[in-house]
GROMACS .gro file of C-alpha atoms in nm:
model
  355
    1UNK     CA    1  -0.100  -2.566   1.194
    2UNK     CA    2  -0.117  -2.363   0.873
    3UNK     CA    3  -0.184  -2.039   1.064
    4UNK     CA    4   0.163  -2.062   1.219
    5UNK     CA    5   0.318  -1.997   0.877
    6UNK     CA    6   0.217  -1.635   0.926
    7UNK     CA    7   0.328  -1.599   1.287
    8UNK     CA    8   0.559  -1.299   1.292
    9UNK     CA    9   0.634  -1.260   1.664
   10UNK     CA   10   0.550  -1.449   1.983
   11UNK     CA   11   0.627  -1.440   2.356
   12UNK     CA   12   0.624  -1.705   2.623
   13UNK     CA   13   0.283  -1.717   2.792
   14UNK     CA   14   0.304  -1.583   3.147
   15UNK     CA   15  -0.051  -1.533   3.278
   16UNK     CA   16  -0.315  -1.679   3.050
   17UNK     CA   17  -0.601  -1.457   3.166
   18UNK     CA   18  -0.412  -1.140   3.074
   19UNK     CA   19  -0.248  -1.251   2.748
   20UNK     CA   20  -0.363  -1.148   2.402
   21UNK     CA   21  -0.335  -1.285   2.049
   22UNK     CA   22  -0.312  -1.020   1.774
   23UNK     CA   23  -0.411  -1.104   1.417
   24UNK     CA   24  -0.399  -0.885   1.107
   25UNK     CA   25  -0.561  -0.908   0.767
   26UNK     CA   26  -0.563  -0.656   0.486
   27UNK     CA   27  -0.358  -0.516   0.203
   28UNK     CA   28  -0.011  -0.368   0.156
   29UNK     CA   29  -0.058  -0.120   0.442
   30UNK     CA   30  -0.091  -0.405   0.692
   31UNK     CA   31   0.130  -0.657   0.513
   32UNK     CA   32   0.342  -0.423   0.468
   33UNK     CA   33   0.503  -0.301   0.143
   34UNK     CA   34   0.850  -0.159   0.203
   35UNK     CA   35   1.055  -0.069  -0.106
   36UNK     CA   36   1.413   0.022  -0.021
   37UNK     CA   37   1.534   0.106  -0.373
   38UNK     CA   38   1.427   0.206  -0.722
   39UNK     CA   39   1.384  -0.135  -0.878
   40UNK     CA   40   1.127  -0.141  -1.158
   41UNK     CA   41   0.945  -0.426  -1.323
   42UNK     CA   42   0.757  -0.738  -1.210
   43UNK     CA   43   0.817  -0.916  -0.882
   44UNK     CA   44   0.869  -0.595  -0.679
   45UNK     CA   45   1.250  -0.576  -0.698
   46UNK     CA   46   1.425  -0.394  -0.414
   47UNK     CA   47   1.127  -0.461  -0.187
   48UNK     CA   48   1.184  -0.616   0.153
   49UNK     CA   49   1.033  -0.929   0.305
   50UNK     CA   50   1.035  -1.105   0.639
   51UNK     CA   51   1.141  -1.464   0.715
   52UNK     CA   52   0.859  -1.593   0.492
   53UNK     CA   53   1.053  -1.463   0.191
   54UNK     CA   54   0.764  -1.287   0.015
   55UNK     CA   55   0.863  -0.944  -0.125
   56UNK     CA   56   0.598  -0.682  -0.058
   57UNK     CA   57   0.491  -0.854   0.265
   58UNK     CA   58   0.708  -0.764   0.562
   59UNK     CA   59   0.520  -0.831   0.882
   60UNK     CA   60   0.822  -0.718   1.084
   61UNK     CA   61   0.807  -0.373   0.921
   62UNK     CA   62   0.430  -0.348   0.973
   63UNK     CA   63   0.247  -0.143   1.234
   64UNK     CA   64   0.134  -0.481   1.372
   65UNK     CA   65   0.486  -0.572   1.486
   66UNK     CA   66   0.537  -0.222   1.621
   67UNK     CA   67   0.222  -0.256   1.830
   68UNK     CA   68   0.344  -0.598   1.946
   69UNK     CA   69   0.660  -0.430   2.075
   70UNK     CA   70   0.454  -0.167   2.256
   71UNK     CA   71   0.216  -0.409   2.431
   72UNK     CA   72   0.390  -0.672   2.642
   73UNK     CA   73   0.065  -0.865   2.687
   74UNK     CA   74   0.065  -0.978   2.322
   75UNK     CA   75   0.185  -1.339   2.316
   76UNK     CA   76   0.124  -1.406   1.947
   77UNK     CA   77   0.117  -1.176   1.643
   78UNK     CA   78   0.004  -1.332   1.314
   79UNK     CA   79  -0.016  -1.136   0.990
   80UNK     CA   80  -0.237  -1.272   0.709
   81UNK     CA   81  -0.237  -0.949   0.505
   82UNK     CA   82  -0.100  -0.950   0.149
   83UNK     CA   83   0.000  -0.674  -0.087
   84UNK     CA   84  -0.266  -0.607  -0.349
   85UNK     CA   85  -0.547  -0.790  -0.167
   86UNK     CA   86  -0.897  -0.645  -0.176
   87UNK     CA   87  -1.179  -0.721   0.065
   88UNK     CA   88  -1.295  -1.012  -0.151
   89UNK     CA   89  -0.946  -1.165  -0.131
   90UNK     CA   90  -0.955  -1.130   0.248
   91UNK     CA   91  -1.283  -1.321   0.259
   92UNK     CA   92  -1.224  -1.586  -0.007
   93UNK     CA   93  -0.847  -1.591  -0.067
   94UNK     CA   94  -0.688  -1.548  -0.409
   95UNK     CA   95  -0.616  -1.816  -0.665
   96UNK     CA   96  -0.349  -1.610  -0.838
   97UNK     CA   97  -0.043  -1.430  -0.699
   98UNK     CA   98  -0.044  -1.113  -0.494
   99UNK     CA   99   0.074  -0.779  -0.633
  100UNK     CA  100   0.438  -0.886  -0.603
  101UNK     CA  101   0.394  -1.231  -0.755
  102UNK     CA  102   0.368  -1.436  -0.435
  103UNK     CA  103   0.114  -1.718  -0.430
  104UNK     CA  104  -0.122  -1.742  -0.133
  105UNK     CA  105  -0.021  -2.099  -0.048
  106UNK     CA  106  -0.247  -2.148   0.254
  107UNK     CA  107  -0.527  -2.395   0.332
  108UNK     CA  108  -0.783  -2.121   0.400
  109UNK     CA  109  -0.844  -1.755   0.315
  110UNK     CA  110  -0.697  -1.473   0.525
  111UNK     CA  111  -1.031  -1.435   0.702
  112UNK     CA  112  -1.057  -1.811   0.748
  113UNK     CA  113  -0.714  -1.829   0.909
  114UNK     CA  114  -0.783  -1.524   1.127
  115UNK     CA  115  -1.116  -1.656   1.256
  116UNK     CA  116  -0.962  -1.998   1.327
  117UNK     CA  117  -0.677  -1.836   1.521
  118UNK     CA  118  -0.919  -1.616   1.714
  119UNK     CA  119  -1.136  -1.914   1.805
  120UNK     CA  120  -0.829  -2.105   1.928
  121UNK     CA  121  -0.711  -1.805   2.127
  122UNK     CA  122  -1.046  -1.785   2.306
  123UNK     CA  123  -1.048  -2.161   2.367
  124UNK     CA  124  -0.703  -2.128   2.526
  125UNK     CA  125  -0.818  -1.845   2.753
  126UNK     CA  126  -0.653  -1.556   2.567
  127UNK     CA  127  -0.791  -1.223   2.460
  128UNK     CA  128  -0.815  -1.183   2.082
  129UNK     CA  129  -0.754  -0.852   1.903
  130UNK     CA  130  -0.776  -0.802   1.528
  131UNK     CA  131  -0.679  -0.513   1.300
  132UNK     CA  132  -0.734  -0.481   0.928
  133UNK     CA  133  -0.711  -0.254   0.629
  134UNK     CA  134  -0.889  -0.315   0.302
  135UNK     CA  135  -1.091  -0.171   0.018
  136UNK     CA  136  -0.845   0.024  -0.194
  137UNK     CA  137  -0.756  -0.281  -0.405
  138UNK     CA  138  -1.122  -0.343  -0.489
  139UNK     CA  139  -1.069  -0.036  -0.708
  140UNK     CA  140  -0.800   0.039  -0.963
  141UNK     CA  141  -0.662   0.325  -0.749
  142UNK     CA  142  -0.322   0.157  -0.704
  143UNK     CA  143  -0.285   0.127  -1.081
  144UNK     CA  144  -0.390   0.490  -1.126
  145UNK     CA  145  -0.130   0.608  -0.873
  146UNK     CA  146   0.144   0.386  -1.016
  147UNK     CA  147   0.086   0.516  -1.368
  148UNK     CA  148   0.071   0.876  -1.246
  149UNK     CA  149   0.402   0.818  -1.067
  150UNK     CA  150   0.551   0.688  -1.391
  151UNK     CA  151   0.434   0.999  -1.572
  152UNK     CA  152   0.573   1.223  -1.298
  153UNK     CA  153   0.911   1.051  -1.330
  154UNK     CA  154   0.914   1.085  -1.709
  155UNK     CA  155   0.802   1.447  -1.685
  156UNK     CA  156   1.099   1.522  -1.463
  157UNK     CA  157   1.332   1.327  -1.690
  158UNK     CA  158   1.227   1.533  -1.989
  159UNK     CA  159   1.285   1.855  -1.795
  160UNK     CA  160   1.601   1.780  -1.603
  161UNK     CA  161   1.776   1.449  -1.673
  162UNK     CA  162   1.833   1.502  -2.044
  163UNK     CA  163   2.187   1.631  -2.117
  164UNK     CA  164   2.122   1.677  -2.489
  165UNK     CA  165   1.780   1.844  -2.499
  166UNK     CA  166   1.619   1.563  -2.699
  167UNK     CA  167   1.358   1.441  -2.447
  168UNK     CA  168   1.001   1.570  -2.480
  169UNK     CA  169   0.694   1.509  -2.266
  170UNK     CA  170   0.321   1.591  -2.271
  171UNK     CA  171   0.009   1.504  -2.073
  172UNK     CA  172  -0.276   1.351  -2.273
  173UNK     CA  173  -0.611   1.365  -2.093
  174UNK     CA  174  -0.955   1.521  -2.107
  175UNK     CA  175  -0.914   1.839  -1.905
  176UNK     CA  176  -0.537   1.814  -1.941
  177UNK     CA  177  -0.310   1.734  -1.650
  178UNK     CA  178  -0.564   1.852  -1.392
  179UNK     CA  179  -0.835   1.614  -1.511
  180UNK     CA  180  -0.630   1.297  -1.541
  181UNK     CA  181  -0.660   1.161  -1.185
  182UNK     CA  182  -1.018   1.033  -1.202
  183UNK     CA  183  -1.094   1.076  -1.572
  184UNK     CA  184  -0.794   0.880  -1.694
  185UNK     CA  185  -0.579   0.948  -1.996
  186UNK     CA  186  -0.205   0.916  -2.020
  187UNK     CA  187   0.125   1.081  -2.093
  188UNK     CA  188   0.357   1.077  -2.391
  189UNK     CA  189   0.733   1.077  -2.381
  190UNK     CA  190   0.968   1.064  -2.673
  191UNK     CA  191   1.333   1.081  -2.756
  192UNK     CA  192   1.367   1.327  -3.043
  193UNK     CA  193   1.670   1.180  -3.214
  194UNK     CA  194   1.880   1.400  -3.445
  195UNK     CA  195   1.927   1.104  -3.681
  196UNK     CA  196   1.681   0.821  -3.744
  197UNK     CA  197   1.333   0.761  -3.608
  198UNK     CA  198   1.221   0.908  -3.276
  199UNK     CA  199   1.171   0.669  -2.983
  200UNK     CA  200   0.822   0.701  -2.836
  201UNK     CA  201   0.677   0.591  -2.500
  202UNK     CA  202   0.312   0.613  -2.391
  203UNK     CA  203   0.193   0.551  -2.035
  204UNK     CA  204  -0.181   0.495  -2.007
  205UNK     CA  205  -0.369   0.602  -1.692
  206UNK     CA  206  -0.706   0.426  -1.650
  207UNK     CA  207  -1.023   0.603  -1.544
  208UNK     CA  208  -1.075   0.561  -1.169
  209UNK     CA  209  -1.346   0.300  -1.108
  210UNK     CA  210  -1.403   0.354  -0.735
  211UNK     CA  211  -1.769   0.467  -0.755
  212UNK     CA  212  -1.866   0.133  -0.910
  213UNK     CA  213  -1.688  -0.060  -0.633
  214UNK     CA  214  -1.797   0.120  -0.317
  215UNK     CA  215  -2.114  -0.083  -0.256
  216UNK     CA  216  -1.914  -0.406  -0.268
  217UNK     CA  217  -1.657  -0.267  -0.023
  218UNK     CA  218  -1.937  -0.175   0.218
  219UNK     CA  219  -2.091  -0.523   0.200
  220UNK     CA  220  -1.755  -0.699   0.239
  221UNK     CA  221  -1.663  -0.487   0.542
  222UNK     CA  222  -1.980  -0.606   0.713
  223UNK     CA  223  -1.901  -0.969   0.631
  224UNK     CA  224  -1.542  -0.945   0.754
  225UNK     CA  225  -1.622  -0.778   1.085
  226UNK     CA  226  -1.920  -1.002   1.162
  227UNK     CA  227  -1.708  -1.310   1.092
  228UNK     CA  228  -1.439  -1.190   1.331
  229UNK     CA  229  -1.696  -1.117   1.602
  230UNK     CA  230  -1.857  -1.456   1.542
  231UNK     CA  231  -1.523  -1.623   1.603
  232UNK     CA  232  -1.503  -1.450   1.942
  233UNK     CA  233  -1.279  -1.148   1.878
  234UNK     CA  234  -1.274  -0.916   2.180
  235UNK     CA  235  -1.167  -0.608   1.983
  236UNK     CA  236  -1.175  -0.540   1.608
  237UNK     CA  237  -1.021  -0.226   1.457
  238UNK     CA  238  -1.055  -0.125   1.093
  239UNK     CA  239  -0.771   0.109   1.002
  240UNK     CA  240  -0.890   0.377   0.759
  241UNK     CA  241  -0.668   0.516   0.483
  242UNK     CA  242  -0.448   0.820   0.548
  243UNK     CA  243  -0.404   1.132   0.338
  244UNK     CA  244  -0.137   1.058   0.077
  245UNK     CA  245  -0.110   1.412  -0.059
  246UNK     CA  246   0.202   1.496   0.152
  247UNK     CA  247   0.391   1.214  -0.026
  248UNK     CA  248   0.713   1.295  -0.204
  249UNK     CA  249   0.862   1.094  -0.487
  250UNK     CA  250   1.230   1.093  -0.574
  251UNK     CA  251   1.153   1.169  -0.936
  252UNK     CA  252   1.521   1.199  -1.023
  253UNK     CA  253   1.621   0.849  -0.921
  254UNK     CA  254   1.291   0.696  -1.027
  255UNK     CA  255   1.277   0.873  -1.364
  256UNK     CA  256   1.634   0.760  -1.438
  257UNK     CA  257   1.561   0.397  -1.336
  258UNK     CA  258   1.234   0.388  -1.528
  259UNK     CA  259   1.384   0.529  -1.846
  260UNK     CA  260   1.677   0.291  -1.823
  261UNK     CA  261   1.429   0.001  -1.813
  262UNK     CA  262   1.229   0.138  -2.108
  263UNK     CA  263   1.500   0.258  -2.345
  264UNK     CA  264   1.690   0.014  -2.569
  265UNK     CA  265   2.054  -0.031  -2.472
  266UNK     CA  266   2.172   0.179  -2.764
  267UNK     CA  267   1.967   0.479  -2.650
  268UNK     CA  268   2.060   0.470  -2.280
  269UNK     CA  269   2.364   0.687  -2.359
  270UNK     CA  270   2.125   0.985  -2.368
  271UNK     CA  271   2.079   0.945  -1.992
  272UNK     CA  272   2.323   1.086  -1.737
  273UNK     CA  273   2.567   0.829  -1.603
  274UNK     CA  274   2.404   0.848  -1.259
  275UNK     CA  275   2.063   0.957  -1.131
  276UNK     CA  276   2.005   1.297  -0.977
  277UNK     CA  277   1.812   1.262  -0.650
  278UNK     CA  278   1.528   1.516  -0.653
  279UNK     CA  279   1.219   1.507  -0.432
  280UNK     CA  280   0.894   1.641  -0.573
  281UNK     CA  281   0.533   1.586  -0.463
  282UNK     CA  282   0.390   1.255  -0.584
  283UNK     CA  283   0.052   1.427  -0.594
  284UNK     CA  284   0.084   1.732  -0.814
  285UNK     CA  285  -0.071   2.041  -0.649
  286UNK     CA  286  -0.333   2.036  -0.925
  287UNK     CA  287  -0.452   1.696  -0.797
  288UNK     CA  288  -0.463   1.746  -0.419
  289UNK     CA  289  -0.835   1.820  -0.387
  290UNK     CA  290  -0.933   1.532  -0.614
  291UNK     CA  291  -0.708   1.282  -0.436
  292UNK     CA  292  -0.836   1.380  -0.093
  293UNK     CA  293  -1.190   1.335  -0.224
  294UNK     CA  294  -1.108   0.983  -0.345
  295UNK     CA  295  -0.964   0.883  -0.006
  296UNK     CA  296  -1.259   1.036   0.180
  297UNK     CA  297  -1.512   0.851  -0.037
  298UNK     CA  298  -1.326   0.523   0.006
  299UNK     CA  299  -1.311   0.560   0.384
  300UNK     CA  300  -1.681   0.645   0.392
  301UNK     CA  301  -1.766   0.328   0.198
  302UNK     CA  302  -1.575   0.128   0.461
  303UNK     CA  303  -1.740   0.304   0.753
  304UNK     CA  304  -2.086   0.234   0.614
  305UNK     CA  305  -2.012  -0.137   0.629
  306UNK     CA  306  -1.850  -0.160   0.972
  307UNK     CA  307  -2.121  -0.275   1.218
  308UNK     CA  308  -2.206  -0.076   1.530
  309UNK     CA  309  -2.079  -0.293   1.814
  310UNK     CA  310  -1.896  -0.219   2.141
  311UNK     CA  311  -1.616  -0.450   2.029
  312UNK     CA  312  -1.560  -0.269   1.697
  313UNK     CA  313  -1.401   0.063   1.603
  314UNK     CA  314  -1.276   0.236   1.294
  315UNK     CA  315  -0.938   0.402   1.344
  316UNK     CA  316  -0.921   0.745   1.187
  317UNK     CA  317  -0.577   0.794   1.034
  318UNK     CA  318  -0.310   1.010   1.193
  319UNK     CA  319  -0.191   1.316   1.000
  320UNK     CA  320   0.106   1.222   0.785
  321UNK     CA  321   0.396   1.449   0.692
  322UNK     CA  322   0.625   1.390   0.391
  323UNK     CA  323   0.871   1.201   0.611
  324UNK     CA  324   0.605   0.947   0.705
  325UNK     CA  325   0.578   0.818   0.347
  326UNK     CA  326   0.831   0.632   0.132
  327UNK     CA  327   0.985   0.819  -0.162
  328UNK     CA  328   1.056   0.516  -0.381
  329UNK     CA  329   0.847   0.386  -0.670
  330UNK     CA  330   0.692   0.188  -0.837
  331UNK     CA  331   0.548   0.030  -0.523
  332UNK     CA  332   0.697   0.236  -0.242
  333UNK     CA  333   0.533   0.577  -0.239
  334UNK     CA  334   0.277   0.638  -0.095
  335UNK     CA  335   0.324   0.350   0.151
  336UNK     CA  336   0.431   0.440   0.505
  337UNK     CA  337   0.794   0.489   0.598
  338UNK     CA  338   0.912   0.359   0.938
  339UNK     CA  339   0.782   0.675   1.108
  340UNK     CA  340   0.451   0.634   0.927
  341UNK     CA  341   0.419   0.275   1.048
  342UNK     CA  342   0.500   0.400   1.399
  343UNK     CA  343   0.215   0.651   1.372
  344UNK     CA  344  -0.024   0.377   1.263
  345UNK     CA  345   0.088   0.159   1.555
  346UNK     CA  346   0.030   0.446   1.799
  347UNK     CA  347  -0.314   0.505   1.646
  348UNK     CA  348  -0.401   0.137   1.685
  349UNK     CA  349  -0.279   0.142   2.045
  350UNK     CA  350  -0.490   0.447   2.125
  351UNK     CA  351  -0.806   0.296   1.976
  352UNK     CA  352  -0.757  -0.041   2.147
  353UNK     CA  353  -0.692   0.118   2.486
  354UNK     CA  354  -1.011   0.321   2.452
  355UNK     CA  355  -1.233   0.017   2.390
   0.00000   0.00000   0.00000
């Protein structure tokens, strides 16, 4: 059975009438994306995986597995989430690779596999619970954040990593640094060489396109939840997105790794021999209000699409502290750390127990 390819944990069935099958769909929050180092470039280097061998998708690290450990009645936990998937990918699948270069490689879409597993669970006399995230990758928000993280790393490098005083940095956006988050723009970094031509780097930050995507997110949320209910799901929980503004980024290690990947070998001598670990906010204080507004609008678009039904709930996110979010980049921050995944699991448990 193709669905078993995404079985992460299972237990021996004891009493059929009390046992539950848990399925997950969604994006990198559910999948989940765990970066343990400062690898940069394609394929998500230094990003963990589970026994399926797909970097960026570690169902063992996910809040789903943590909830499995908490609830002894769960006999089967299957995770069909993939990093980078939007709500359309959940419904229809994706022809191309996920955000870390992994092909889908299944006979049906994530929603198709989840509904088939739910239907089988009900036919076998089990309860069927489902949790999902989704919507952020309908927008270009991940790209915006990744590029802003790059700029933050280069900004720090120009200020602190340079032993010779030849690095320079500037923000390039309408409204300056404060206006870049939703308006787009970029940043410029250059190595001001004493001899020869300067070496120049530009990082472009696209304009945030969320407002043009919200209606589609709302419609897809309705389709996803109604499909799960139609398959017989007893409880469906849509996990809303948490506030990422407490996130820290190790700009020292990341800025060093990023510059090393961008500079030609002959110019890498201008870098220190080793990175200097330095935590700074991923979200500059100038951006906090704007970023919180983006997350609120995205969550509202999801809520508008989730049907009113006794078997359905949205899970409002727990408050996160800096320690609940990874400090790595390019794909780590602002994904949850182990304590953040624990908080999501506890939130899911609380919502399910109240249904």
